[in-house]
Amino acid sequence: MTTVNIGIILGSTREGRLSPQVGNWVKELADKRGDANYTIIDIAEYKLPLLGENGGDASGAAGWSEAIAKQDGFVFITQEYNHSITGSLKNALDYLRVEWNNKAAGIVSYGSVGGARAAEHLRGILGELSVADVRVHPALSLFTDFENGAELKAAPVQADSVNQMLDQVIPWSTALKTIR
């Protein structure tokens, strides 16, 4: 059986964002497992104006489509802004349809309450895109897992949670690959 490809999606484009730290931490943990090909996919690297906006430079859309189509599953790094996901993540999700279908995903969230409300919103969106999200959900607190709210210093239990999530994402991604 071939190794699955798992994209680690950075869900923010804001200046000063913490998602690159979280994504790199998840990738470091994941790479130690040796059970999949893990790639960080940063939506900030693609030109994706608001979907349907006239005159916007959507030159990154083809590259975005290609990057997502190559993946068998995902880990979404999402932070909570105003009780939900970022507008940039929602826009990036909306840009594609079939590229998401019949794949699995895990969610790693962060925020003042661990990003729980953003993760719940993301689950509903993923369901509509035919992405099967797994149950285990690492939720990082800005108060206990980040030093001064700026530098990731995740508690050891969080690494265990990431591995438990990946223990679900990998077999689900492998199984769903058979129906695509």
PDB file of C-alpha atoms in Angstrom:
ATOM      1  CA  MET A   1       0.000   0.000   0.000  1.00  0.00           C
ATOM      2  CA  THR A   2       1.276   3.457  -0.863  1.00  0.00           C
ATOM      3  CA  THR A   3       1.991   6.084   1.768  1.00  0.00           C
ATOM      4  CA  VAL A   4      -0.683   8.746   2.106  1.00  0.00           C
ATOM      5  CA  ASN A   5      -0.063  12.470   1.683  1.00  0.00           C
ATOM      6  CA  ILE A   6      -1.259  14.670   4.523  1.00  0.00           C
ATOM      7  CA  GLY A   7      -1.398  18.456   4.059  1.00  0.00           C
ATOM      8  CA  ILE A   8      -1.009  20.578   7.176  1.00  0.00           C
ATOM      9  CA  ILE A   9      -3.089  23.649   6.308  1.00  0.00           C
ATOM     10  CA  LEU A  10      -2.123  26.920   7.995  1.00  0.00           C
ATOM     11  CA  GLY A  11      -5.451  28.673   8.479  1.00  0.00           C
ATOM     12  CA  SER A  12      -4.415  32.283   8.934  1.00  0.00           C
ATOM     13  CA  THR A  13      -2.836  34.948   6.771  1.00  0.00           C
ATOM     14  CA  ARG A  14      -2.695  37.721   9.364  1.00  0.00           C
ATOM     15  CA  GLU A  15       0.545  39.471  10.248  1.00  0.00           C
ATOM     16  CA  GLY A  16       1.853  38.140  13.550  1.00  0.00           C
ATOM     17  CA  ARG A  17      -0.071  34.884  13.189  1.00  0.00           C
ATOM     18  CA  LEU A  18       0.848  31.890  15.325  1.00  0.00           C
ATOM     19  CA  SER A  19      -0.213  29.225  12.842  1.00  0.00           C
ATOM     20  CA  PRO A  20       3.298  28.740  11.356  1.00  0.00           C
ATOM     21  CA  GLN A  21       4.621  27.856  14.834  1.00  0.00           C
ATOM     22  CA  VAL A  22       1.772  25.429  15.439  1.00  0.00           C
ATOM     23  CA  GLY A  23       2.030  23.919  11.958  1.00  0.00           C
ATOM     24  CA  ASN A  24       5.791  23.401  12.266  1.00  0.00           C
ATOM     25  CA  TRP A  25       5.309  21.772  15.680  1.00  0.00           C
ATOM     26  CA  VAL A  26       2.652  19.412  14.294  1.00  0.00           C
ATOM     27  CA  LYS A  27       4.853  18.566  11.303  1.00  0.00           C
ATOM     28  CA  GLU A  28       7.831  17.861  13.547  1.00  0.00           C
ATOM     29  CA  LEU A  29       5.744  15.456  15.631  1.00  0.00           C
ATOM     30  CA  ALA A  30       4.205  13.892  12.532  1.00  0.00           C
ATOM     31  CA  ASP A  31       7.500  13.378  10.697  1.00  0.00           C
ATOM     32  CA  LYS A  32       8.800  11.313  13.633  1.00  0.00           C
ATOM     33  CA  ARG A  33       6.010   8.808  12.962  1.00  0.00           C
ATOM     34  CA  GLY A  34       7.138   7.893   9.437  1.00  0.00           C
ATOM     35  CA  ASP A  35       3.611   6.828   8.475  1.00  0.00           C
ATOM     36  CA  ALA A  36       2.762   9.481   5.851  1.00  0.00           C
ATOM     37  CA  ASN A  37       4.185  12.265   3.732  1.00  0.00           C
ATOM     38  CA  TYR A  38       3.452  15.484   5.630  1.00  0.00           C
ATOM     39  CA  THR A  39       3.522  18.860   3.862  1.00  0.00           C
ATOM     40  CA  ILE A  40       2.787  22.308   5.258  1.00  0.00           C
ATOM     41  CA  ILE A  41       0.401  24.210   2.984  1.00  0.00           C
ATOM     42  CA  ASP A  42       0.230  27.906   3.809  1.00  0.00           C
ATOM     43  CA  ILE A  43      -2.791  29.656   2.305  1.00  0.00           C
ATOM     44  CA  ALA A  44      -0.873  32.940   2.599  1.00  0.00           C
ATOM     45  CA  GLU A  45       1.354  31.740  -0.251  1.00  0.00           C
ATOM     46  CA  TYR A  46      -1.548  31.674  -2.730  1.00  0.00           C
ATOM     47  CA  LYS A  47      -3.303  34.648  -4.288  1.00  0.00           C
ATOM     48  CA  LEU A  48      -6.918  33.966  -3.413  1.00  0.00           C
ATOM     49  CA  PRO A  49      -9.027  37.131  -3.420  1.00  0.00           C
ATOM     50  CA  LEU A  50     -12.552  36.875  -2.093  1.00  0.00           C
ATOM     51  CA  LEU A  51     -14.328  34.243  -4.127  1.00  0.00           C
ATOM     52  CA  GLY A  52     -16.496  35.901  -6.774  1.00  0.00           C
ATOM     53  CA  GLU A  53     -14.920  39.315  -6.292  1.00  0.00           C
ATOM     54  CA  ASN A  54     -14.625  41.181  -9.586  1.00  0.00           C
ATOM     55  CA  GLY A  55     -11.169  42.162 -10.737  1.00  0.00           C
ATOM     56  CA  GLY A  56      -9.303  40.212  -8.050  1.00  0.00           C
ATOM     57  CA  ASP A  57      -6.000  38.551  -8.876  1.00  0.00           C
ATOM     58  CA  ALA A  58      -6.808  34.866  -8.550  1.00  0.00           C
ATOM     59  CA  SER A  59      -3.517  33.746 -10.089  1.00  0.00           C
ATOM     60  CA  GLY A  60      -2.873  31.452  -7.115  1.00  0.00           C
ATOM     61  CA  ALA A  61      -6.096  29.475  -7.536  1.00  0.00           C
ATOM     62  CA  ALA A  62      -4.619  26.877  -9.901  1.00  0.00           C
ATOM     63  CA  GLY A  63      -1.685  26.261  -7.575  1.00  0.00           C
ATOM     64  CA  TRP A  64      -4.048  26.039  -4.601  1.00  0.00           C
ATOM     65  CA  SER A  65      -6.156  23.479  -6.450  1.00  0.00           C
ATOM     66  CA  GLU A  66      -3.088  21.421  -7.354  1.00  0.00           C
ATOM     67  CA  ALA A  67      -1.700  21.480  -3.797  1.00  0.00           C
ATOM     68  CA  ILE A  68      -4.980  20.301  -2.285  1.00  0.00           C
ATOM     69  CA  ALA A  69      -5.683  17.702  -4.983  1.00  0.00           C
ATOM     70  CA  LYS A  70      -2.348  15.967  -4.195  1.00  0.00           C
ATOM     71  CA  GLN A  71      -3.362  15.310  -0.596  1.00  0.00           C
ATOM     72  CA  ASP A  72      -5.155  12.264   0.802  1.00  0.00           C
ATOM     73  CA  GLY A  73      -5.950  13.950   4.094  1.00  0.00           C
ATOM     74  CA  PHE A  74      -5.387  17.091   6.112  1.00  0.00           C
ATOM     75  CA  VAL A  75      -4.582  18.586   9.463  1.00  0.00           C
ATOM     76  CA  PHE A  76      -6.123  22.027   9.746  1.00  0.00           C
ATOM     77  CA  ILE A  77      -4.363  24.508  11.999  1.00  0.00           C
ATOM     78  CA  THR A  78      -7.156  26.873  12.929  1.00  0.00           C
ATOM     79  CA  GLN A  79      -7.280  29.718  15.363  1.00  0.00           C
ATOM     80  CA  GLU A  80     -10.386  31.236  16.792  1.00  0.00           C
ATOM     81  CA  TYR A  81     -11.243  34.751  15.643  1.00  0.00           C
ATOM     82  CA  ASN A  82     -14.597  36.101  16.864  1.00  0.00           C
ATOM     83  CA  HIS A  83     -15.874  32.615  17.785  1.00  0.00           C
ATOM     84  CA  SER A  84     -15.132  31.126  14.341  1.00  0.00           C
ATOM     85  CA  ILE A  85     -12.461  30.358  11.749  1.00  0.00           C
ATOM     86  CA  THR A  86     -10.635  33.065   9.840  1.00  0.00           C
ATOM     87  CA  GLY A  87     -12.172  34.591   6.740  1.00  0.00           C
ATOM     88  CA  SER A  88      -9.075  33.580   4.772  1.00  0.00           C
ATOM     89  CA  LEU A  89      -9.530  29.907   5.677  1.00  0.00           C
ATOM     90  CA  LYS A  90     -13.230  29.989   4.798  1.00  0.00           C
ATOM     91  CA  ASN A  91     -12.425  31.654   1.484  1.00  0.00           C
ATOM     92  CA  ALA A  92      -9.691  29.098   0.695  1.00  0.00           C
ATOM     93  CA  LEU A  93     -12.061  26.228   1.490  1.00  0.00           C
ATOM     94  CA  ASP A  94     -14.759  27.738  -0.735  1.00  0.00           C
ATOM     95  CA  TYR A  95     -12.399  28.082  -3.713  1.00  0.00           C
ATOM     96  CA  LEU A  96     -12.422  24.319  -4.253  1.00  0.00           C
ATOM     97  CA  ARG A  97     -14.941  21.517  -4.245  1.00  0.00           C
ATOM     98  CA  VAL A  98     -13.925  18.164  -5.696  1.00  0.00           C
ATOM     99  CA  GLU A  99     -10.333  18.542  -4.481  1.00  0.00           C
ATOM    100  CA  TRP A 100     -11.634  18.181  -0.904  1.00  0.00           C
ATOM    101  CA  ASN A 101     -14.102  15.343  -1.507  1.00  0.00           C
ATOM    102  CA  ASN A 102     -13.672  11.955   0.168  1.00  0.00           C
ATOM    103  CA  LYS A 103     -10.656  12.834   2.252  1.00  0.00           C
ATOM    104  CA  ALA A 104     -10.069  12.825   6.014  1.00  0.00           C
ATOM    105  CA  ALA A 105      -9.035  15.640   8.326  1.00  0.00           C
ATOM    106  CA  GLY A 106      -7.905  16.364  11.815  1.00  0.00           C
ATOM    107  CA  ILE A 107      -8.121  19.764  13.470  1.00  0.00           C
ATOM    108  CA  VAL A 108      -5.583  21.420  15.753  1.00  0.00           C
ATOM    109  CA  SER A 109      -7.034  24.632  17.122  1.00  0.00           C
ATOM    110  CA  TYR A 110      -5.891  27.389  19.412  1.00  0.00           C
ATOM    111  CA  GLY A 111      -7.365  30.395  21.146  1.00  0.00           C
ATOM    112  CA  SER A 112      -8.522  31.658  24.512  1.00  0.00           C
ATOM    113  CA  VAL A 113     -10.720  28.566  24.923  1.00  0.00           C
ATOM    114  CA  GLY A 114      -8.496  26.326  22.829  1.00  0.00           C
ATOM    115  CA  GLY A 115     -10.157  27.408  19.605  1.00  0.00           C
ATOM    116  CA  ALA A 116     -13.048  25.051  20.330  1.00  0.00           C
ATOM    117  CA  ARG A 117     -15.711  27.210  18.675  1.00  0.00           C
ATOM    118  CA  ALA A 118     -13.608  27.610  15.518  1.00  0.00           C
ATOM    119  CA  ALA A 119     -13.095  23.849  15.373  1.00  0.00           C
ATOM    120  CA  GLU A 120     -16.842  23.260  15.653  1.00  0.00           C
ATOM    121  CA  HIS A 121     -17.536  25.708  12.815  1.00  0.00           C
ATOM    122  CA  LEU A 122     -14.837  24.088  10.707  1.00  0.00           C
ATOM    123  CA  ARG A 123     -16.386  20.635  11.236  1.00  0.00           C
ATOM    124  CA  GLY A 124     -19.656  21.821   9.681  1.00  0.00           C
ATOM    125  CA  ILE A 125     -17.878  23.285   6.667  1.00  0.00           C
ATOM    126  CA  LEU A 126     -15.780  20.155   6.178  1.00  0.00           C
ATOM    127  CA  GLY A 127     -18.899  17.989   6.279  1.00  0.00           C
ATOM    128  CA  GLU A 128     -20.414  19.992   3.434  1.00  0.00           C
ATOM    129  CA  LEU A 129     -17.197  19.486   1.425  1.00  0.00           C
ATOM    130  CA  SER A 130     -17.341  15.698   2.026  1.00  0.00           C
ATOM    131  CA  VAL A 131     -14.291  15.742   4.270  1.00  0.00           C
ATOM    132  CA  ALA A 132     -14.532  13.269   7.153  1.00  0.00           C
ATOM    133  CA  ASP A 133     -13.137  14.845  10.313  1.00  0.00           C
ATOM    134  CA  VAL A 134     -11.808  12.680  13.121  1.00  0.00           C
ATOM    135  CA  ARG A 135     -12.860  12.869  16.756  1.00  0.00           C
ATOM    136  CA  VAL A 136      -9.548  13.613  18.501  1.00  0.00           C
ATOM    137  CA  HIS A 137      -8.950  17.348  18.530  1.00  0.00           C
ATOM    138  CA  PRO A 138      -5.866  18.940  20.069  1.00  0.00           C
ATOM    139  CA  ALA A 139      -6.958  22.321  21.471  1.00  0.00           C
ATOM    140  CA  LEU A 140      -4.165  24.683  22.478  1.00  0.00           C
ATOM    141  CA  SER A 141      -4.835  27.418  25.009  1.00  0.00           C
ATOM    142  CA  LEU A 142      -3.285  30.837  24.487  1.00  0.00           C
ATOM    143  CA  PHE A 143      -2.908  30.999  28.280  1.00  0.00           C
ATOM    144  CA  THR A 144      -1.226  27.666  29.032  1.00  0.00           C
ATOM    145  CA  ASP A 145       0.326  26.462  25.758  1.00  0.00           C
ATOM    146  CA  PHE A 146       1.866  29.746  24.613  1.00  0.00           C
ATOM    147  CA  GLU A 147       4.366  31.844  26.529  1.00  0.00           C
ATOM    148  CA  ASN A 148       3.061  35.416  26.724  1.00  0.00           C
ATOM    149  CA  GLY A 149       0.437  34.452  24.140  1.00  0.00           C
ATOM    150  CA  ALA A 150       3.138  34.536  21.473  1.00  0.00           C
ATOM    151  CA  GLU A 151       5.536  31.576  21.644  1.00  0.00           C
ATOM    152  CA  LEU A 152       4.314  27.986  21.473  1.00  0.00           C
ATOM    153  CA  LYS A 153       5.299  26.004  24.558  1.00  0.00           C
ATOM    154  CA  ALA A 154       2.752  23.197  24.320  1.00  0.00           C
ATOM    155  CA  ALA A 155       2.191  21.006  27.344  1.00  0.00           C
ATOM    156  CA  PRO A 156       3.383  17.400  26.826  1.00  0.00           C
ATOM    157  CA  VAL A 157      -0.209  16.160  26.824  1.00  0.00           C
ATOM    158  CA  GLN A 158      -0.762  18.158  23.626  1.00  0.00           C
ATOM    159  CA  ALA A 159       1.863  16.123  21.735  1.00  0.00           C
ATOM    160  CA  ASP A 160       0.070  12.959  22.841  1.00  0.00           C
ATOM    161  CA  SER A 161      -3.177  14.434  21.546  1.00  0.00           C
ATOM    162  CA  VAL A 162      -1.618  15.251  18.146  1.00  0.00           C
ATOM    163  CA  ASN A 163      -0.388  11.658  17.838  1.00  0.00           C
ATOM    164  CA  GLN A 164      -3.799  10.292  18.802  1.00  0.00           C
ATOM    165  CA  MET A 165      -5.395  12.518  16.166  1.00  0.00           C
ATOM    166  CA  LEU A 166      -2.935  11.275  13.529  1.00  0.00           C
ATOM    167  CA  ASP A 167      -3.678   7.697  14.646  1.00  0.00           C
ATOM    168  CA  GLN A 168      -7.185   8.405  13.314  1.00  0.00           C
ATOM    169  CA  VAL A 169      -6.358  10.629  10.314  1.00  0.00           C
ATOM    170  CA  ILE A 170      -3.952   8.143   8.693  1.00  0.00           C
ATOM    171  CA  PRO A 171      -6.254   5.091   8.529  1.00  0.00           C
ATOM    172  CA  TRP A 172      -9.245   7.229   7.544  1.00  0.00           C
ATOM    173  CA  SER A 173      -7.211   8.875   4.761  1.00  0.00           C
ATOM    174  CA  THR A 174      -6.012   5.461   3.610  1.00  0.00           C
ATOM    175  CA  ALA A 175      -9.530   4.048   3.575  1.00  0.00           C
ATOM    176  CA  LEU A 176     -11.085   7.024   1.787  1.00  0.00           C
ATOM    177  CA  LYS A 177      -8.392   6.903  -0.890  1.00  0.00           C
ATOM    178  CA  THR A 178     -10.007   3.670  -2.101  1.00  0.00           C
ATOM    179  CA  ILE A 179     -13.251   5.437  -3.086  1.00  0.00           C
ATOM    180  CA  ARG A 180     -11.736   8.359  -4.979  1.00  0.00           C
TER     181      ARG A 180
END
